[in-house]
XYZ file of C-alpha atoms in Angstrom:
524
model
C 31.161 -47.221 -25.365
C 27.734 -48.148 -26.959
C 28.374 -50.536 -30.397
C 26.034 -47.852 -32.570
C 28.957 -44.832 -31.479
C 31.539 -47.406 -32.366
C 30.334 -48.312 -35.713
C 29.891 -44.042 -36.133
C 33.910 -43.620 -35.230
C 35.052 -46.424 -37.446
C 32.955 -45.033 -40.190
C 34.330 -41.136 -39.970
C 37.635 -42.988 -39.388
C 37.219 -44.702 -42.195
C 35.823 -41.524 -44.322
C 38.975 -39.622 -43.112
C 40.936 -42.013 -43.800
C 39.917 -42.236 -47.328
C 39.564 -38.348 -47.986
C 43.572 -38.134 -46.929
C 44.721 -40.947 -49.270
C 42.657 -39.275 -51.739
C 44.223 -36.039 -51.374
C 48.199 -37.159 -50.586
C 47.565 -39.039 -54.501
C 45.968 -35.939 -55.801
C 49.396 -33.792 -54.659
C 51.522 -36.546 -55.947
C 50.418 -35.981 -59.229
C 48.088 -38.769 -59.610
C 44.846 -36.224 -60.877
C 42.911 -38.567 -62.296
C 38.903 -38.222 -62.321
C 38.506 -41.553 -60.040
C 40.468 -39.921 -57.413
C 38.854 -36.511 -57.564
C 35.425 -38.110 -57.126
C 36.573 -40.577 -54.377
C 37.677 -37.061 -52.467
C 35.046 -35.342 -53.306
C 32.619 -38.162 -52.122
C 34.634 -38.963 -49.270
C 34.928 -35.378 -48.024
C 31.034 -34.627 -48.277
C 30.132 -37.529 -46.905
C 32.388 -37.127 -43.912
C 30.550 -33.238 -43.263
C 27.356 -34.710 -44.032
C 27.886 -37.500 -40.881
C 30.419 -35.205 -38.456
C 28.212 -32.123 -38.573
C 25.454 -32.997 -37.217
C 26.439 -35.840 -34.920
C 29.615 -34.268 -33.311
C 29.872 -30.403 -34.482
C 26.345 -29.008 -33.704
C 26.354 -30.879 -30.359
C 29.062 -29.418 -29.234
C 28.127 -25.884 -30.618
C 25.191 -26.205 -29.100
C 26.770 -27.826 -25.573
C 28.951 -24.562 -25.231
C 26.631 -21.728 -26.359
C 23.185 -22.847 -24.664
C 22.406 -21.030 -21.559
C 23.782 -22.466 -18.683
C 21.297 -22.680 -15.540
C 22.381 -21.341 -12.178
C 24.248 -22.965 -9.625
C 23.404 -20.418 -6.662
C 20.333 -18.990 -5.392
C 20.494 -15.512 -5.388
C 17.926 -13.288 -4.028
C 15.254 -15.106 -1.867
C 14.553 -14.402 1.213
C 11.976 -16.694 3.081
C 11.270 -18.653 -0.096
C 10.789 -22.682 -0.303
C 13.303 -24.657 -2.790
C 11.449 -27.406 -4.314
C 13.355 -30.610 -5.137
C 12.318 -31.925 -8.233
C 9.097 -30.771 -10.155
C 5.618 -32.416 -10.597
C 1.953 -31.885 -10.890
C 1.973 -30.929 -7.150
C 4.707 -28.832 -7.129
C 3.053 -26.630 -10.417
C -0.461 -26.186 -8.121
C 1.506 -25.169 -5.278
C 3.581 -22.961 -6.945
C 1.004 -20.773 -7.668
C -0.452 -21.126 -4.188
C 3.097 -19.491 -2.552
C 3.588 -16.849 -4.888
C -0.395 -15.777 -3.982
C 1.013 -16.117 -0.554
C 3.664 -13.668 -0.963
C 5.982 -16.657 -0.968
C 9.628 -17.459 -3.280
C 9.964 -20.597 -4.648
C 12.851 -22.189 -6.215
C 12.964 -25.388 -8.385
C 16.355 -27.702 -7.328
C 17.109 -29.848 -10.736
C 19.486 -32.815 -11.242
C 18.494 -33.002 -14.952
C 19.927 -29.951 -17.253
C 17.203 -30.576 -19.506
C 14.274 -30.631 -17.403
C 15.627 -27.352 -15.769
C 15.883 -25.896 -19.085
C 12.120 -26.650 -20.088
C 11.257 -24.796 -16.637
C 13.349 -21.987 -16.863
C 11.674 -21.262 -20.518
C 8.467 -21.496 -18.680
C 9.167 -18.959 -16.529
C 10.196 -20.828 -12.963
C 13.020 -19.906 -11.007
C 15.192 -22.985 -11.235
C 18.907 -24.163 -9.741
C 21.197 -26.697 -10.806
C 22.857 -28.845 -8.552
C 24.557 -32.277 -9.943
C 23.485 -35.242 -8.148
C 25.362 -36.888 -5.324
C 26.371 -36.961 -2.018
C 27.207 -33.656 -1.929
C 23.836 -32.563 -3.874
C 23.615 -29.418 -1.455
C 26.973 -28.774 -0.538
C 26.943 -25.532 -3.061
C 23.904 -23.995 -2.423
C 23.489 -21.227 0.109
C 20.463 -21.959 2.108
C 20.554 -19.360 4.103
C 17.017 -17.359 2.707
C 15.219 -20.697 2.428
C 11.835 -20.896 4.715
C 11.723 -24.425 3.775
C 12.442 -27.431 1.700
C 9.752 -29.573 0.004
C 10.898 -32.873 -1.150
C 8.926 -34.216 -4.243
C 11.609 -36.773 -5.936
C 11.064 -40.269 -6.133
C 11.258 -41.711 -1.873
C 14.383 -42.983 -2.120
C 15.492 -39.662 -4.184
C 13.643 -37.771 -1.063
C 15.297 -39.591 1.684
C 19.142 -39.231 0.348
C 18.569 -34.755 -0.596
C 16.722 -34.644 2.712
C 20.118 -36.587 4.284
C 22.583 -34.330 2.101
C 20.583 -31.225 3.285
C 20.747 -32.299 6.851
C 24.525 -32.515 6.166
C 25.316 -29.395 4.777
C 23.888 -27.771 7.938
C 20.293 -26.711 7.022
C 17.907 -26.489 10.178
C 14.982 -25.269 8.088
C 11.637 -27.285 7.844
C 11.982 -30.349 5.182
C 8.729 -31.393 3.920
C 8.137 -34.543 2.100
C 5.656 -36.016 -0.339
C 5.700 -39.472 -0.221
C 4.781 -41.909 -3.070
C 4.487 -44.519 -0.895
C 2.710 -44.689 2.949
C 4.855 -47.136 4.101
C 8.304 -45.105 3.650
C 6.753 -41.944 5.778
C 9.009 -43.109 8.603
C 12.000 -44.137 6.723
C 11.540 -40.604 5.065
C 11.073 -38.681 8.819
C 14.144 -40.709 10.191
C 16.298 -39.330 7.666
C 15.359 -35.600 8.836
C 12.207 -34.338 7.560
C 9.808 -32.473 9.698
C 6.792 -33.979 8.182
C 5.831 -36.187 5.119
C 2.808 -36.357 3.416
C 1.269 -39.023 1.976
C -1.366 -37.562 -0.575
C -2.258 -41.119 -2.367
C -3.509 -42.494 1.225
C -5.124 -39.367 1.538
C -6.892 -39.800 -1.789
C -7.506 -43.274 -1.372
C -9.742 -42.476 1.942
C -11.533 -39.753 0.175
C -12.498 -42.008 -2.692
C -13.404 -44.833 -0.199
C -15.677 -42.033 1.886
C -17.103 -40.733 -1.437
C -18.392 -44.399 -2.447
C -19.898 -45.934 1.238
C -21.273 -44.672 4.094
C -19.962 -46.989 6.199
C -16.165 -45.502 5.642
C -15.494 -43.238 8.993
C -15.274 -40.223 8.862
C -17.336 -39.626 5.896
C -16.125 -35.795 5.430
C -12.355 -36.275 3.905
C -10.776 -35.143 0.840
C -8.983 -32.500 2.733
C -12.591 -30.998 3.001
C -12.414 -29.903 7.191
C -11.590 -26.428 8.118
C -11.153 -24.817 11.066
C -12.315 -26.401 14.107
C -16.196 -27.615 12.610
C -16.423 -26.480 9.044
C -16.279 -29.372 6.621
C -17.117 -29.498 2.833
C -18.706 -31.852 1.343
C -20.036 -33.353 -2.250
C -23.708 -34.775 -2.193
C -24.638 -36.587 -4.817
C -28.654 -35.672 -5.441
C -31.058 -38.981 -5.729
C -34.226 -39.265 -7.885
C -36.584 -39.698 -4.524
C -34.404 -37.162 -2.326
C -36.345 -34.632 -0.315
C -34.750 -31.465 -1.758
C -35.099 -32.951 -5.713
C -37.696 -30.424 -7.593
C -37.162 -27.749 -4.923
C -35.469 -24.237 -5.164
C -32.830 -23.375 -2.983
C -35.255 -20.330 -1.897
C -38.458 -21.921 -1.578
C -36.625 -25.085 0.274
C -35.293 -22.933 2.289
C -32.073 -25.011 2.657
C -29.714 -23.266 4.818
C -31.890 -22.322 7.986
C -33.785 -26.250 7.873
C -30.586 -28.682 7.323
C -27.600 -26.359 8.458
C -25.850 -26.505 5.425
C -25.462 -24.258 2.663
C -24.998 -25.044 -1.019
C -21.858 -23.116 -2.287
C -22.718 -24.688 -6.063
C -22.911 -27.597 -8.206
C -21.507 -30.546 -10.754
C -23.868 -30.794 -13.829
C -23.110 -33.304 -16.275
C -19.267 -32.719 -15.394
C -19.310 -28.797 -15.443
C -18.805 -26.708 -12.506
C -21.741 -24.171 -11.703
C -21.131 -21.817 -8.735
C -22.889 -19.876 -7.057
C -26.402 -21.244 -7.118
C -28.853 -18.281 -7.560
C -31.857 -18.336 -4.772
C -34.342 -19.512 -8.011
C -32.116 -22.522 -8.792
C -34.239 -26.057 -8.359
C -32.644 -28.722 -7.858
C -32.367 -31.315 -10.208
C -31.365 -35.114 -9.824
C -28.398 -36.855 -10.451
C -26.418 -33.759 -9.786
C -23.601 -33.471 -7.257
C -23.994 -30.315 -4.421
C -21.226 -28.599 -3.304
C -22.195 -28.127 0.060
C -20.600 -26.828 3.436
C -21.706 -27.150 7.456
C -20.802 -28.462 10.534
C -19.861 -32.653 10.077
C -23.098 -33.542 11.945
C -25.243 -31.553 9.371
C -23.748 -32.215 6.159
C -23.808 -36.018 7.339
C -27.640 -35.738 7.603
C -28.092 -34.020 4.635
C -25.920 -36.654 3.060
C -28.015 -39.627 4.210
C -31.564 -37.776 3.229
C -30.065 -37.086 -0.448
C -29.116 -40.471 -0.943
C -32.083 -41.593 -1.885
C -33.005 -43.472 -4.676
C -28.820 -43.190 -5.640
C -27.203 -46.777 -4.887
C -29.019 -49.905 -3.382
C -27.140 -51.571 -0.750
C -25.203 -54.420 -0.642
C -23.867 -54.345 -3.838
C -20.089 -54.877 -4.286
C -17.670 -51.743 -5.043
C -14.983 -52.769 -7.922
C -11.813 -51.234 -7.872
C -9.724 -50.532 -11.357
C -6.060 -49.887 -10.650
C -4.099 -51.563 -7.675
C -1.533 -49.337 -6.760
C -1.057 -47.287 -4.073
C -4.370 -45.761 -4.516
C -6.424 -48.411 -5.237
C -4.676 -50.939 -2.410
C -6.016 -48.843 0.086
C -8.817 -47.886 -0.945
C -9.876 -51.568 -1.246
C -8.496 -51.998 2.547
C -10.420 -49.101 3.684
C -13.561 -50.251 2.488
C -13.155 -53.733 3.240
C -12.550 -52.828 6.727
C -15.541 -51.099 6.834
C -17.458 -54.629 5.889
C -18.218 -53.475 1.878
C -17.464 -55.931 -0.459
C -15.162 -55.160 -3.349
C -13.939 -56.489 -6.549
C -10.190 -55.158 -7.600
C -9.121 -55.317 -11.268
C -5.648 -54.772 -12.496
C -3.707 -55.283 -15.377
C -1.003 -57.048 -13.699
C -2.731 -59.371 -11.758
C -0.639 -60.680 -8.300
C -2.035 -61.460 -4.993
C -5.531 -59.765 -4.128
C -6.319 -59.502 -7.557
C -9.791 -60.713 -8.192
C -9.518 -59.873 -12.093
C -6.689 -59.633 -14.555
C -6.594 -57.296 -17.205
C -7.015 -53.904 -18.860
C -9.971 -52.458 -17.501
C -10.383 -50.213 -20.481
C -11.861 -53.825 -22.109
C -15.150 -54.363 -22.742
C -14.787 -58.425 -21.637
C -12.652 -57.258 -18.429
C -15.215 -55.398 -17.384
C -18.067 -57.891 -17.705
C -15.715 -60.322 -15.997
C -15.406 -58.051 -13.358
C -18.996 -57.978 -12.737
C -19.066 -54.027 -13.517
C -22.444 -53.431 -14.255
C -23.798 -54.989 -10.822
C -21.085 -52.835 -8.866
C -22.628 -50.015 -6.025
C -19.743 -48.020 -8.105
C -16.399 -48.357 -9.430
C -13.459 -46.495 -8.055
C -10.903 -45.749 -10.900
C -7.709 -45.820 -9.169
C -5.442 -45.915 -12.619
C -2.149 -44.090 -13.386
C -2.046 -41.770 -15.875
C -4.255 -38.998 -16.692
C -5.218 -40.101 -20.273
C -5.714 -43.672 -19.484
C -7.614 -42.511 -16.360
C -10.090 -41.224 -19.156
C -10.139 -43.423 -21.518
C -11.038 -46.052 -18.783
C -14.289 -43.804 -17.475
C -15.466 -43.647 -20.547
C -15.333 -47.322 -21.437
C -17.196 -47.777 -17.726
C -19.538 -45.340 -18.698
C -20.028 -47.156 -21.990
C -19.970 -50.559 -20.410
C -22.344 -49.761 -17.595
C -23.917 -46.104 -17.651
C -25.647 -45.975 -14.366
C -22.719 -47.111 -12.066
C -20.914 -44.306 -10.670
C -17.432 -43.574 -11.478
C -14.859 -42.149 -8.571
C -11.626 -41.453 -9.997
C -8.214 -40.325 -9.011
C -6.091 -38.520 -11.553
C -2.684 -36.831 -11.286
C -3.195 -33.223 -12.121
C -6.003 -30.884 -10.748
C -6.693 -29.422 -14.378
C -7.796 -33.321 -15.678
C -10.760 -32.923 -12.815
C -12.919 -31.434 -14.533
C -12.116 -33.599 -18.043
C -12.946 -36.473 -15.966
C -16.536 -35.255 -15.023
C -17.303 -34.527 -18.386
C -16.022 -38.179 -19.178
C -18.986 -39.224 -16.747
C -16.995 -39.362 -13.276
C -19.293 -38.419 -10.953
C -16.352 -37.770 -8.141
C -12.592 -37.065 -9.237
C -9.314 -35.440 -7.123
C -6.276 -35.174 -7.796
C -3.024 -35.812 -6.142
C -1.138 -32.538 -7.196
C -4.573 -30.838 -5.596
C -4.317 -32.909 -2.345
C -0.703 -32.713 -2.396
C -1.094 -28.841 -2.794
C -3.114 -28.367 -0.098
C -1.397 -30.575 2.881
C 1.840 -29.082 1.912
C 0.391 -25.151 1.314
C -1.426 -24.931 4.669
C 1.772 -25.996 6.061
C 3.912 -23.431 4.562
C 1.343 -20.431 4.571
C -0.873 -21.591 7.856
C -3.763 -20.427 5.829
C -7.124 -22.759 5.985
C -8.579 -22.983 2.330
C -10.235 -25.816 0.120
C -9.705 -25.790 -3.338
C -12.641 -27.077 -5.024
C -11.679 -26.377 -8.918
C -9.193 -24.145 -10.276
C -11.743 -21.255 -10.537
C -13.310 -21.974 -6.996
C -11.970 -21.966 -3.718
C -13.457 -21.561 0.031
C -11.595 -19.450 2.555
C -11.037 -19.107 6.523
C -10.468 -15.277 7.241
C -10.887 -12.653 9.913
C -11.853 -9.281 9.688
C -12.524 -6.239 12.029
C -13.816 -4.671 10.095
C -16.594 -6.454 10.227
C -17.223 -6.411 13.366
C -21.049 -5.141 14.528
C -22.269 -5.073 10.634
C -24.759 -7.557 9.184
C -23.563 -9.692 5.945
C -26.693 -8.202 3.667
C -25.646 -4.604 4.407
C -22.286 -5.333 3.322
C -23.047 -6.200 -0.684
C -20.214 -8.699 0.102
C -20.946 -10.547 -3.860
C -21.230 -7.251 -5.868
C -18.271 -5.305 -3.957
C -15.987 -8.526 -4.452
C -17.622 -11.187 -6.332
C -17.463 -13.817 -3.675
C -20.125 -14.830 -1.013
C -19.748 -15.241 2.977
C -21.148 -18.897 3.190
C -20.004 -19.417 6.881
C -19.622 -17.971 10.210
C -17.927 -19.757 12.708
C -18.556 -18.467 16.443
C -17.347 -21.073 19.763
C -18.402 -24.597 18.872
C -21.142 -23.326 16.464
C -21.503 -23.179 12.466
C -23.513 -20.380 11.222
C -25.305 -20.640 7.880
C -28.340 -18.893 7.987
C -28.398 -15.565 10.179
C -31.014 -13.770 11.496
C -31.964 -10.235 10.412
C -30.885 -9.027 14.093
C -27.180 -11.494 13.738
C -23.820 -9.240 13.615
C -20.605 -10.196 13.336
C -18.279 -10.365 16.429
C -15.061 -10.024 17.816
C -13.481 -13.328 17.355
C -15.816 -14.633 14.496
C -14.299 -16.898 12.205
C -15.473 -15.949 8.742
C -15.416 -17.932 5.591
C -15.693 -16.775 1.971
C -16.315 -18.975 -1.582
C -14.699 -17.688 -4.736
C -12.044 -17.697 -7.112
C -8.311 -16.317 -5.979
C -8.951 -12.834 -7.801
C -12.230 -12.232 -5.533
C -11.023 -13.573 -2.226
C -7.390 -11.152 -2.654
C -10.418 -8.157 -3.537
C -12.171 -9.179 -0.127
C -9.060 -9.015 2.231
C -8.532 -5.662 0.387
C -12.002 -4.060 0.330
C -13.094 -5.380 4.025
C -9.680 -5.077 4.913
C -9.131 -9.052 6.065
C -6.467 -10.992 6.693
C -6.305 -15.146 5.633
C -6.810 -16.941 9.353
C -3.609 -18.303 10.291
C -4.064 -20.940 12.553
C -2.614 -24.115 11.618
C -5.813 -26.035 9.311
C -7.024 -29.237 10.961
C -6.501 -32.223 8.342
C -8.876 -34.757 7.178
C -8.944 -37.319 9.718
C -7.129 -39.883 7.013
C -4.371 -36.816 6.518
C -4.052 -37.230 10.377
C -2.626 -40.619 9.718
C -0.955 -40.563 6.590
C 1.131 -37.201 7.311
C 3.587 -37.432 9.876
């Protein structure tokens, strides 16, 4: 017992024990003032501390809702073990999907906050036998997204109890994937390695391959970010007059200025510098286009600092290392590999780290709000290096442009997406909350051209892709037609791509998605 609730029971005990001498004199006749105030003092003072310490506890213990300890009525749905940023994105990603999902809580409390948020939650109390009460008979799948050690012993107890379902699990750390797929899960993802070689990509061209950020779909779509130069070919130029699509092979699905998402691009737009293209293509194209735009951006041979040296920033500074960059790593608590001590978010820690002569700085920080704070001290420190940053939640991307990033991702978004293409088979990017691109097929389609369809005014999204064979299609010809077999993809929020499928009638392409290269390796 914990010395502060001992020194609370002696001190009722000794109220108590006070109120009943009090009141045994009283009875015996001895009425005097002293002992009516010592009662009455005694007794108050004894509601005053046992009410609200012991009482409305316990009131409240017996008469708050009590979670449920069954699933009842899912059939093909996912459990989820353990909430998090990922597990909110995806969330909403299944139930688009026509997909059930359950939240699996070891903390009362934490299932209570979800429940009054409107998720479907079960309580199981933590164990070996964590599963042993559940009927798993409707569940489609498990996704593990506890702590790795947390992961390895539900996906052991689930094992146990006799589920032969597909465990997936989303791994903090790279190095426990196998540990994590020897105790029984199908696959494990490992979204921070994942991030870290999209950040690494993002800052040098020397990082292969330079398309990751689990931007590849289907078999040669990839999409990309392109950050615009002052002396780049395309600066001062309308996306009309440049003619973009039928002379590079790409097409520009929209753009980052000054942190704020713009999409689509009308034909007029001209493009400005220093802002970052959304673009999509084949990998050969959007690499070319890439090099061409990256003019006048970063001079070479600069080094790359990295702030943060977790599990992010480790690799990251591996990755790019290996690739012959040099790199300067900065973290608060110092160790081995550490070129610079201290908080990054300081003004001297950043001139010590040479910031304002780095190519850019990749902000590999945990935390959301410190992740912020620290891009805008860079930005303060040294305005013209780029900022790359990871973050934890896909709603703090766009915060973190408008701090002055001029590249974030998230891990619930990365997370999202390895673990949702999984589960649904469906081949989509999300790009921002409110923009998405999407791999679909469509008969209906068949022997029509795109203009004739009024694809953007029927449904409010655009066709920015066709994908026929081994070829990309960006640009058609006024004598092009879709075909049988045509893979077709489509940029726009959720609302518009479910209005597509509907109007056109279409159906999401189901084919499992080809990862990112760096997914290849961190996802087992």
């Amino acid at each position: 017992m914990q010395p502060s609730r001992r020194r609370l029971l002696a001190l009722l005990g000794a109220l108590s024990l006070l109120l009943a001498v009090s009141v045994v004199l009283y009875l015996a006749g001895m009425r005097s003032s002293a002992i009516v105030l010592v009662a009455t003092i005694a007794g108050g003072a004894l509601a005053l501390v046992a009410i609200p310490l012991y009482l409305l506890p316990e009131l409240e213990r017996r008469f708050q809702l009590r979670l449920p300890e069954q699933i009842g009525g899912v059939r093909d749905g996912v459990l989820f073990f353990r909430d998090g940023a990922a597990i909110s994105t995806l969330a909403g990603e299944l139930e688009r999907g026509g997909l059930d999902s359950t939240v699996l809580e070891t903390d009362q409390n934490a299932g209570r906050d979800l429940q009054a948020r409107g998720r479907r939650v079960v309580f199981a109390s933590p164990g070996p036998g964590l599963l042993d009460r559940l009927d798993l008979s409707g569940v489609r799948a498990i996704v593990a997204n506890g702590g790795d050690e947390e992961n390895a012993a539900m996906t052991v107890a689930a094992r146990q109890a006799g589920y032969e379902g597909e465990i997936l699990a989303i791994a903090e750390q790279a190095q426990h994937v196998k540990a994590l797929t020897l105790a029984g899960a199908n696959r494990v993802f490992a979204p921070r390695q994942v991030l870290a070689a999209a950040l690494s990509a993002r800052a040098s061209e020397r990082v292969n391959p330079r398309i990751v950020g689990a931007q590849a779909l289907g078999r040669r779509l990839v999409v990309s970010e392109v950050k615009i130069g002052a002396r780049s070919p395309i600066t001062g130029k309308s996306l009309r007059g440049d003619d973009i699509a039928r002379r590079t092979g790409i097409v520009v699905i929209g753009q980052w200025r000054t942190g704020e998402l713009q999409a689509p691009l009308e034909a007029d737009s001209v493009i400005d510098p220093d802002v970052v293209l959304i673009v999509a293509g084949s990998n050969d194209n959007v690499a070319r286009f890439r090099e061409a735009c990256l003019a006048g951006v970063a001079p070479p041979g600069r080094p790359f600092g990295i702030a943060g040296c977790g599990e992010v920033g480790r690799s990251a500074a591996q990755i790019l290392r290996g690739a012959g960059e040099a790199v300067v790593t900065v973290d608060v608590h110092g160790g081995d590999g550490i070129d610079v001590e201290g908080d990054v978010k300081n003004p001297r820690v950043l001139e010590s780290a040479g910031v304002r002569d780095a190519r850019s700085v990749v902000l590999a920080i945990g935390g959301d709000s410190a992740a912020l704070l620290a891009a805008l001290a860079i930005r303060d420190h040294a305005p013209d290096v780029p900022v790359l940053a990871r973050v934890d939640h896909a709603e703090t991307v766009e915060r973190m442009r408008r701090a002055g990033a001029e590249f974030a991702i998230s891990v619930a978004q990365v997370a999202a997406q390895l673990v949702s293409a999984r589960l649904l088979g469906r081949e989509a990017i999300l790009i921002h909350p409110a923009l998405k691109v999407q791999k679909v097929a469509s008969s209906s389609l068949i022997g029509r051209h795109p203009a004739e369809l009024g694809v953007r005014e029927r449904t409010g999204v655009s066709v920015i892709a066709i994908e026929r064979g081994d070829e990309v299609i960006v640009a058609v010809d006024p004598s092009f037609t879709f075909e049988d077999g045509d893979a077709v993809y489509v940029c726009g929020d959720d609302g518009g791509i479910a209005k597509f499928v509907h109007t056109f009638p279409a159906r999401p392409a189901t084919a499992v998605p080809r990862a990112m290269a760096a997914g290849e390796g961190a996802a087992v």
